[in-house]
Amino acid sequence: MKKRMISLVAAAALMLSLSACGENDDGSSAESNAQGGVQSSDNASVTPADTESQNETMEYRRPLDLDAVYSAVLAEQPEGMEPLAMQAEDDREVIYSVYPTLENVDVNQMVYYRTSEEDYPCELIMIEAQSQRGADYAYDVFLERIERAAQTASAENADGWINLAEVHQEGVYVAMIVLPDGYEIPYNVFSLVD
């Protein structure tokens, strides 16, 4: 009997607390939900991590042509430098042989440019992932590529991979760029095009 009474009191308290939350609707909860957050008891907006990632994905879903980004990177090179001799590679099997775990990422677009010399530090790959989680995963894949290339390259080329390679990320867009000494990687390659 005591257990039943305690259960009834607990259930009543739960019902009261739920109904109290529902009655105080001054529009702030609708506003918070529209912003991807939830209201805390002190009326401050709290954004859960998953919702934040989802909003960030949508925010950076602006259409970027990654081939245009590549062209913009080339246009940013110092005057008098020899044009970079990189070829586009569209064959996904070839790309995944260099970036084995990248095939786990669902992408909307991917571009890959490299030289014919395999360990030479002159390579550019960019992706637009379908999700923030995929972009974060690709970021790690690109860091692993730099580390692996530095370990397997000749002594002359390993230094370039260690000191000149960069990984850039803006939302769902991720790039790994390594250019030979004397060439420049812009601060944020994704800001080069609108």
PDB file of C-alpha atoms in Angstrom:
ATOM      1  CA  MET A   1       0.000   0.000   0.000  1.00  0.00           C
ATOM      2  CA  LYS A   2       2.839   2.408   0.885  1.00  0.00           C
ATOM      3  CA  LYS A   3       4.585   1.660  -2.422  1.00  0.00           C
ATOM      4  CA  ARG A   4       1.386   2.317  -4.357  1.00  0.00           C
ATOM      5  CA  MET A   5       0.899   5.648  -2.558  1.00  0.00           C
ATOM      6  CA  ILE A   6       4.492   6.710  -3.256  1.00  0.00           C
ATOM      7  CA  SER A   7       4.062   5.787  -6.925  1.00  0.00           C
ATOM      8  CA  LEU A   8       0.848   7.831  -7.163  1.00  0.00           C
ATOM      9  CA  VAL A   9       2.461  10.859  -5.510  1.00  0.00           C
ATOM     10  CA  ALA A  10       5.484  10.608  -7.836  1.00  0.00           C
ATOM     11  CA  ALA A  11       3.214  10.319 -10.888  1.00  0.00           C
ATOM     12  CA  ALA A  12       1.160  13.337  -9.759  1.00  0.00           C
ATOM     13  CA  ALA A  13       4.314  15.396  -9.228  1.00  0.00           C
ATOM     14  CA  LEU A  14       5.533  14.458 -12.702  1.00  0.00           C
ATOM     15  CA  MET A  15       2.186  15.422 -14.267  1.00  0.00           C
ATOM     16  CA  LEU A  16       2.227  18.793 -12.481  1.00  0.00           C
ATOM     17  CA  SER A  17       5.748  19.574 -13.603  1.00  0.00           C
ATOM     18  CA  LEU A  18       4.932  18.652 -17.210  1.00  0.00           C
ATOM     19  CA  SER A  19       1.766  20.723 -17.272  1.00  0.00           C
ATOM     20  CA  ALA A  20       3.586  23.674 -15.693  1.00  0.00           C
ATOM     21  CA  CYS A  21       6.123  23.601 -18.535  1.00  0.00           C
ATOM     22  CA  GLY A  22       3.374  23.604 -21.139  1.00  0.00           C
ATOM     23  CA  GLU A  23       1.330  26.469 -19.652  1.00  0.00           C
ATOM     24  CA  ASN A  24       4.079  29.118 -19.692  1.00  0.00           C
ATOM     25  CA  ASP A  25       4.136  29.645 -23.484  1.00  0.00           C
ATOM     26  CA  ASP A  26       5.088  33.239 -24.161  1.00  0.00           C
ATOM     27  CA  GLY A  27       6.522  32.370 -27.575  1.00  0.00           C
ATOM     28  CA  SER A  28      10.077  32.046 -26.302  1.00  0.00           C
ATOM     29  CA  SER A  29      10.083  28.267 -26.677  1.00  0.00           C
ATOM     30  CA  ALA A  30       8.930  28.517 -30.286  1.00  0.00           C
ATOM     31  CA  GLU A  31      11.653  31.076 -30.923  1.00  0.00           C
ATOM     32  CA  SER A  32      14.223  28.835 -29.278  1.00  0.00           C
ATOM     33  CA  ASN A  33      13.126  25.817 -31.317  1.00  0.00           C
ATOM     34  CA  ALA A  34      13.392  27.859 -34.495  1.00  0.00           C
ATOM     35  CA  GLN A  35      16.975  28.644 -33.561  1.00  0.00           C
ATOM     36  CA  GLY A  36      17.748  24.977 -32.938  1.00  0.00           C
ATOM     37  CA  GLY A  37      18.011  25.303 -29.181  1.00  0.00           C
ATOM     38  CA  VAL A  38      15.923  24.412 -26.144  1.00  0.00           C
ATOM     39  CA  GLN A  39      14.988  26.589 -23.199  1.00  0.00           C
ATOM     40  CA  SER A  40      16.598  25.941 -19.847  1.00  0.00           C
ATOM     41  CA  SER A  41      14.947  26.823 -16.565  1.00  0.00           C
ATOM     42  CA  ASP A  42      16.670  30.232 -16.444  1.00  0.00           C
ATOM     43  CA  ASN A  43      15.400  31.163 -19.952  1.00  0.00           C
ATOM     44  CA  ALA A  44      18.885  30.932 -21.486  1.00  0.00           C
ATOM     45  CA  SER A  45      19.069  29.133 -24.808  1.00  0.00           C
ATOM     46  CA  VAL A  46      21.013  25.878 -24.667  1.00  0.00           C
ATOM     47  CA  THR A  47      21.962  24.184 -27.927  1.00  0.00           C
ATOM     48  CA  PRO A  48      22.572  20.426 -27.822  1.00  0.00           C
ATOM     49  CA  ALA A  49      25.702  19.239 -29.615  1.00  0.00           C
ATOM     50  CA  ASP A  50      23.800  17.290 -32.297  1.00  0.00           C
ATOM     51  CA  THR A  51      21.562  20.263 -33.066  1.00  0.00           C
ATOM     52  CA  GLU A  52      24.582  22.547 -33.220  1.00  0.00           C
ATOM     53  CA  SER A  53      26.288  20.255 -35.729  1.00  0.00           C
ATOM     54  CA  GLN A  54      23.125  20.076 -37.792  1.00  0.00           C
ATOM     55  CA  ASN A  55      22.784  23.880 -37.833  1.00  0.00           C
ATOM     56  CA  GLU A  56      26.456  24.287 -38.749  1.00  0.00           C
ATOM     57  CA  THR A  57      26.012  21.841 -41.621  1.00  0.00           C
ATOM     58  CA  MET A  58      23.047  23.823 -42.930  1.00  0.00           C
ATOM     59  CA  GLU A  59      24.841  27.153 -42.442  1.00  0.00           C
ATOM     60  CA  TYR A  60      27.795  26.072 -44.564  1.00  0.00           C
ATOM     61  CA  ARG A  61      25.728  24.342 -47.212  1.00  0.00           C
ATOM     62  CA  ARG A  62      26.339  27.354 -49.438  1.00  0.00           C
ATOM     63  CA  PRO A  63      27.103  26.200 -52.937  1.00  0.00           C
ATOM     64  CA  LEU A  64      30.828  26.208 -53.612  1.00  0.00           C
ATOM     65  CA  ASP A  65      32.310  24.896 -56.830  1.00  0.00           C
ATOM     66  CA  LEU A  66      35.439  23.115 -55.626  1.00  0.00           C
ATOM     67  CA  ASP A  67      37.062  23.328 -59.065  1.00  0.00           C
ATOM     68  CA  ALA A  68      36.652  27.114 -58.805  1.00  0.00           C
ATOM     69  CA  VAL A  69      38.346  26.994 -55.381  1.00  0.00           C
ATOM     70  CA  TYR A  70      41.250  25.079 -56.953  1.00  0.00           C
ATOM     71  CA  SER A  71      41.556  27.700 -59.711  1.00  0.00           C
ATOM     72  CA  ALA A  72      41.482  30.464 -57.086  1.00  0.00           C
ATOM     73  CA  VAL A  73      44.302  28.780 -55.156  1.00  0.00           C
ATOM     74  CA  LEU A  74      46.401  28.741 -58.345  1.00  0.00           C
ATOM     75  CA  ALA A  75      45.573  32.408 -59.003  1.00  0.00           C
ATOM     76  CA  GLU A  76      46.849  33.346 -55.525  1.00  0.00           C
ATOM     77  CA  GLN A  77      50.397  32.162 -56.230  1.00  0.00           C
ATOM     78  CA  PRO A  78      53.243  34.696 -56.148  1.00  0.00           C
ATOM     79  CA  GLU A  79      54.184  36.391 -59.408  1.00  0.00           C
ATOM     80  CA  GLY A  80      56.990  34.781 -61.319  1.00  0.00           C
ATOM     81  CA  MET A  81      56.404  31.264 -59.968  1.00  0.00           C
ATOM     82  CA  GLU A  82      56.223  28.431 -62.480  1.00  0.00           C
ATOM     83  CA  PRO A  83      52.656  27.192 -63.006  1.00  0.00           C
ATOM     84  CA  LEU A  84      51.906  24.158 -60.859  1.00  0.00           C
ATOM     85  CA  ALA A  85      51.731  20.985 -62.927  1.00  0.00           C
ATOM     86  CA  MET A  86      48.907  19.099 -61.240  1.00  0.00           C
ATOM     87  CA  GLN A  87      46.463  16.857 -63.031  1.00  0.00           C
ATOM     88  CA  ALA A  88      42.848  16.249 -62.039  1.00  0.00           C
ATOM     89  CA  GLU A  89      42.071  12.698 -60.937  1.00  0.00           C
ATOM     90  CA  ASP A  90      38.431  11.634 -61.165  1.00  0.00           C
ATOM     91  CA  ASP A  91      38.808   7.895 -60.646  1.00  0.00           C
ATOM     92  CA  ARG A  92      37.451   7.179 -57.171  1.00  0.00           C
ATOM     93  CA  GLU A  93      39.447   3.933 -56.942  1.00  0.00           C
ATOM     94  CA  VAL A  94      42.671   5.880 -57.418  1.00  0.00           C
ATOM     95  CA  ILE A  95      41.595   8.496 -54.859  1.00  0.00           C
ATOM     96  CA  TYR A  96      40.649   5.839 -52.309  1.00  0.00           C
ATOM     97  CA  SER A  97      43.983   4.078 -52.835  1.00  0.00           C
ATOM     98  CA  VAL A  98      45.661   7.268 -51.568  1.00  0.00           C
ATOM     99  CA  TYR A  99      42.955   8.071 -48.983  1.00  0.00           C
ATOM    100  CA  PRO A 100      41.696   4.585 -48.041  1.00  0.00           C
ATOM    101  CA  THR A 101      39.146   5.481 -45.370  1.00  0.00           C
ATOM    102  CA  LEU A 102      37.724   8.467 -47.248  1.00  0.00           C
ATOM    103  CA  GLU A 103      35.292   6.107 -48.935  1.00  0.00           C
ATOM    104  CA  ASN A 104      33.427   6.009 -45.595  1.00  0.00           C
ATOM    105  CA  VAL A 105      32.393   9.652 -46.107  1.00  0.00           C
ATOM    106  CA  ASP A 106      29.293  10.507 -48.146  1.00  0.00           C
ATOM    107  CA  VAL A 107      30.270  13.444 -50.344  1.00  0.00           C
ATOM    108  CA  ASN A 108      28.367  15.819 -52.591  1.00  0.00           C
ATOM    109  CA  GLN A 109      31.510  16.720 -54.518  1.00  0.00           C
ATOM    110  CA  MET A 110      35.187  15.875 -54.465  1.00  0.00           C
ATOM    111  CA  VAL A 111      38.147  17.187 -56.446  1.00  0.00           C
ATOM    112  CA  TYR A 112      41.654  15.776 -56.406  1.00  0.00           C
ATOM    113  CA  TYR A 113      44.735  17.200 -58.098  1.00  0.00           C
ATOM    114  CA  ARG A 114      48.256  15.819 -57.883  1.00  0.00           C
ATOM    115  CA  THR A 115      51.548  15.557 -59.708  1.00  0.00           C
ATOM    116  CA  SER A 116      52.764  12.438 -61.440  1.00  0.00           C
ATOM    117  CA  GLU A 117      55.579  12.026 -58.887  1.00  0.00           C
ATOM    118  CA  GLU A 118      53.946  10.030 -56.112  1.00  0.00           C
ATOM    119  CA  ASP A 119      55.643  11.332 -52.975  1.00  0.00           C
ATOM    120  CA  TYR A 120      56.309  14.884 -54.200  1.00  0.00           C
ATOM    121  CA  PRO A 121      54.629  17.425 -51.874  1.00  0.00           C
ATOM    122  CA  CYS A 122      52.239  18.906 -54.432  1.00  0.00           C
ATOM    123  CA  GLU A 123      48.693  17.675 -53.950  1.00  0.00           C
ATOM    124  CA  LEU A 124      45.250  19.121 -53.342  1.00  0.00           C
ATOM    125  CA  ILE A 125      42.039  17.347 -52.389  1.00  0.00           C
ATOM    126  CA  MET A 126      38.772  18.990 -51.407  1.00  0.00           C
ATOM    127  CA  ILE A 127      35.414  17.551 -50.483  1.00  0.00           C
ATOM    128  CA  GLU A 128      31.959  18.764 -49.623  1.00  0.00           C
ATOM    129  CA  ALA A 129      30.627  16.232 -47.134  1.00  0.00           C
ATOM    130  CA  GLN A 130      26.924  15.540 -46.736  1.00  0.00           C
ATOM    131  CA  SER A 131      27.140  16.013 -42.956  1.00  0.00           C
ATOM    132  CA  GLN A 132      29.247  17.766 -40.371  1.00  0.00           C
ATOM    133  CA  ARG A 133      30.232  14.402 -38.926  1.00  0.00           C
ATOM    134  CA  GLY A 134      31.489  13.310 -42.352  1.00  0.00           C
ATOM    135  CA  ALA A 135      33.492  16.519 -42.731  1.00  0.00           C
ATOM    136  CA  ASP A 136      35.092  16.046 -39.315  1.00  0.00           C
ATOM    137  CA  TYR A 137      35.983  12.471 -40.261  1.00  0.00           C
ATOM    138  CA  ALA A 138      37.505  13.629 -43.559  1.00  0.00           C
ATOM    139  CA  TYR A 139      39.590  16.188 -41.657  1.00  0.00           C
ATOM    140  CA  ASP A 140      41.190  13.328 -39.709  1.00  0.00           C
ATOM    141  CA  VAL A 141      41.674  11.289 -42.900  1.00  0.00           C
ATOM    142  CA  PHE A 142      43.546  14.216 -44.457  1.00  0.00           C
ATOM    143  CA  LEU A 143      45.781  14.598 -41.399  1.00  0.00           C
ATOM    144  CA  GLU A 144      46.576  10.874 -41.610  1.00  0.00           C
ATOM    145  CA  ARG A 145      47.497  11.305 -45.290  1.00  0.00           C
ATOM    146  CA  ILE A 146      50.039  14.001 -44.387  1.00  0.00           C
ATOM    147  CA  GLU A 147      51.553  11.860 -41.647  1.00  0.00           C
ATOM    148  CA  ARG A 148      51.706   8.753 -43.832  1.00  0.00           C
ATOM    149  CA  ALA A 149      53.189  10.665 -46.780  1.00  0.00           C
ATOM    150  CA  ALA A 150      55.861  12.206 -44.545  1.00  0.00           C
ATOM    151  CA  GLN A 151      56.834   8.734 -43.301  1.00  0.00           C
ATOM    152  CA  THR A 152      56.981   7.087 -46.723  1.00  0.00           C
ATOM    153  CA  ALA A 153      58.384   9.932 -48.840  1.00  0.00           C
ATOM    154  CA  SER A 154      62.047  10.297 -49.683  1.00  0.00           C
ATOM    155  CA  ALA A 155      64.063  12.374 -47.202  1.00  0.00           C
ATOM    156  CA  GLU A 156      64.026  15.296 -49.636  1.00  0.00           C
ATOM    157  CA  ASN A 157      60.224  15.255 -49.985  1.00  0.00           C
ATOM    158  CA  ALA A 158      59.290  14.291 -46.409  1.00  0.00           C
ATOM    159  CA  ASP A 159      60.247  17.744 -45.170  1.00  0.00           C
ATOM    160  CA  GLY A 160      57.719  19.310 -47.544  1.00  0.00           C
ATOM    161  CA  TRP A 161      54.925  17.093 -46.260  1.00  0.00           C
ATOM    162  CA  ILE A 162      55.791  17.895 -42.657  1.00  0.00           C
ATOM    163  CA  ASN A 163      56.227  21.658 -43.014  1.00  0.00           C
ATOM    164  CA  LEU A 164      54.101  22.713 -45.980  1.00  0.00           C
ATOM    165  CA  ALA A 165      50.921  20.604 -45.862  1.00  0.00           C
ATOM    166  CA  GLU A 166      47.737  22.083 -44.397  1.00  0.00           C
ATOM    167  CA  VAL A 167      44.187  20.940 -43.770  1.00  0.00           C
ATOM    168  CA  HIS A 168      41.427  23.555 -43.977  1.00  0.00           C
ATOM    169  CA  GLN A 169      37.815  23.121 -42.900  1.00  0.00           C
ATOM    170  CA  GLU A 170      34.823  25.384 -43.164  1.00  0.00           C
ATOM    171  CA  GLY A 171      31.647  23.604 -42.126  1.00  0.00           C
ATOM    172  CA  VAL A 172      31.126  20.662 -44.459  1.00  0.00           C
ATOM    173  CA  TYR A 173      33.975  21.701 -46.783  1.00  0.00           C
ATOM    174  CA  VAL A 174      37.402  20.183 -46.100  1.00  0.00           C
ATOM    175  CA  ALA A 175      40.670  20.546 -48.025  1.00  0.00           C
ATOM    176  CA  MET A 176      44.152  19.070 -47.762  1.00  0.00           C
ATOM    177  CA  ILE A 177      46.733  21.116 -49.608  1.00  0.00           C
ATOM    178  CA  VAL A 178      50.475  20.718 -49.914  1.00  0.00           C
ATOM    179  CA  LEU A 179      52.413  22.897 -52.335  1.00  0.00           C
ATOM    180  CA  PRO A 180      56.154  23.002 -53.004  1.00  0.00           C
ATOM    181  CA  ASP A 181      58.384  25.465 -51.192  1.00  0.00           C
ATOM    182  CA  GLY A 182      57.928  29.009 -52.490  1.00  0.00           C
ATOM    183  CA  TYR A 183      54.246  28.583 -53.313  1.00  0.00           C
ATOM    184  CA  GLU A 184      51.564  29.896 -50.959  1.00  0.00           C
ATOM    185  CA  ILE A 185      48.482  28.320 -49.454  1.00  0.00           C
ATOM    186  CA  PRO A 186      45.892  31.045 -48.783  1.00  0.00           C
ATOM    187  CA  TYR A 187      44.681  31.446 -45.195  1.00  0.00           C
ATOM    188  CA  ASN A 188      41.186  30.045 -45.877  1.00  0.00           C
ATOM    189  CA  VAL A 189      40.858  28.545 -49.346  1.00  0.00           C
ATOM    190  CA  PHE A 190      37.067  28.401 -49.115  1.00  0.00           C
ATOM    191  CA  SER A 191      36.827  32.167 -48.754  1.00  0.00           C
ATOM    192  CA  LEU A 192      38.488  32.675 -52.162  1.00  0.00           C
ATOM    193  CA  VAL A 193      35.193  32.168 -54.015  1.00  0.00           C
ATOM    194  CA  ASP A 194      31.619  33.211 -53.277  1.00  0.00           C
TER     195      ASP A 194
END
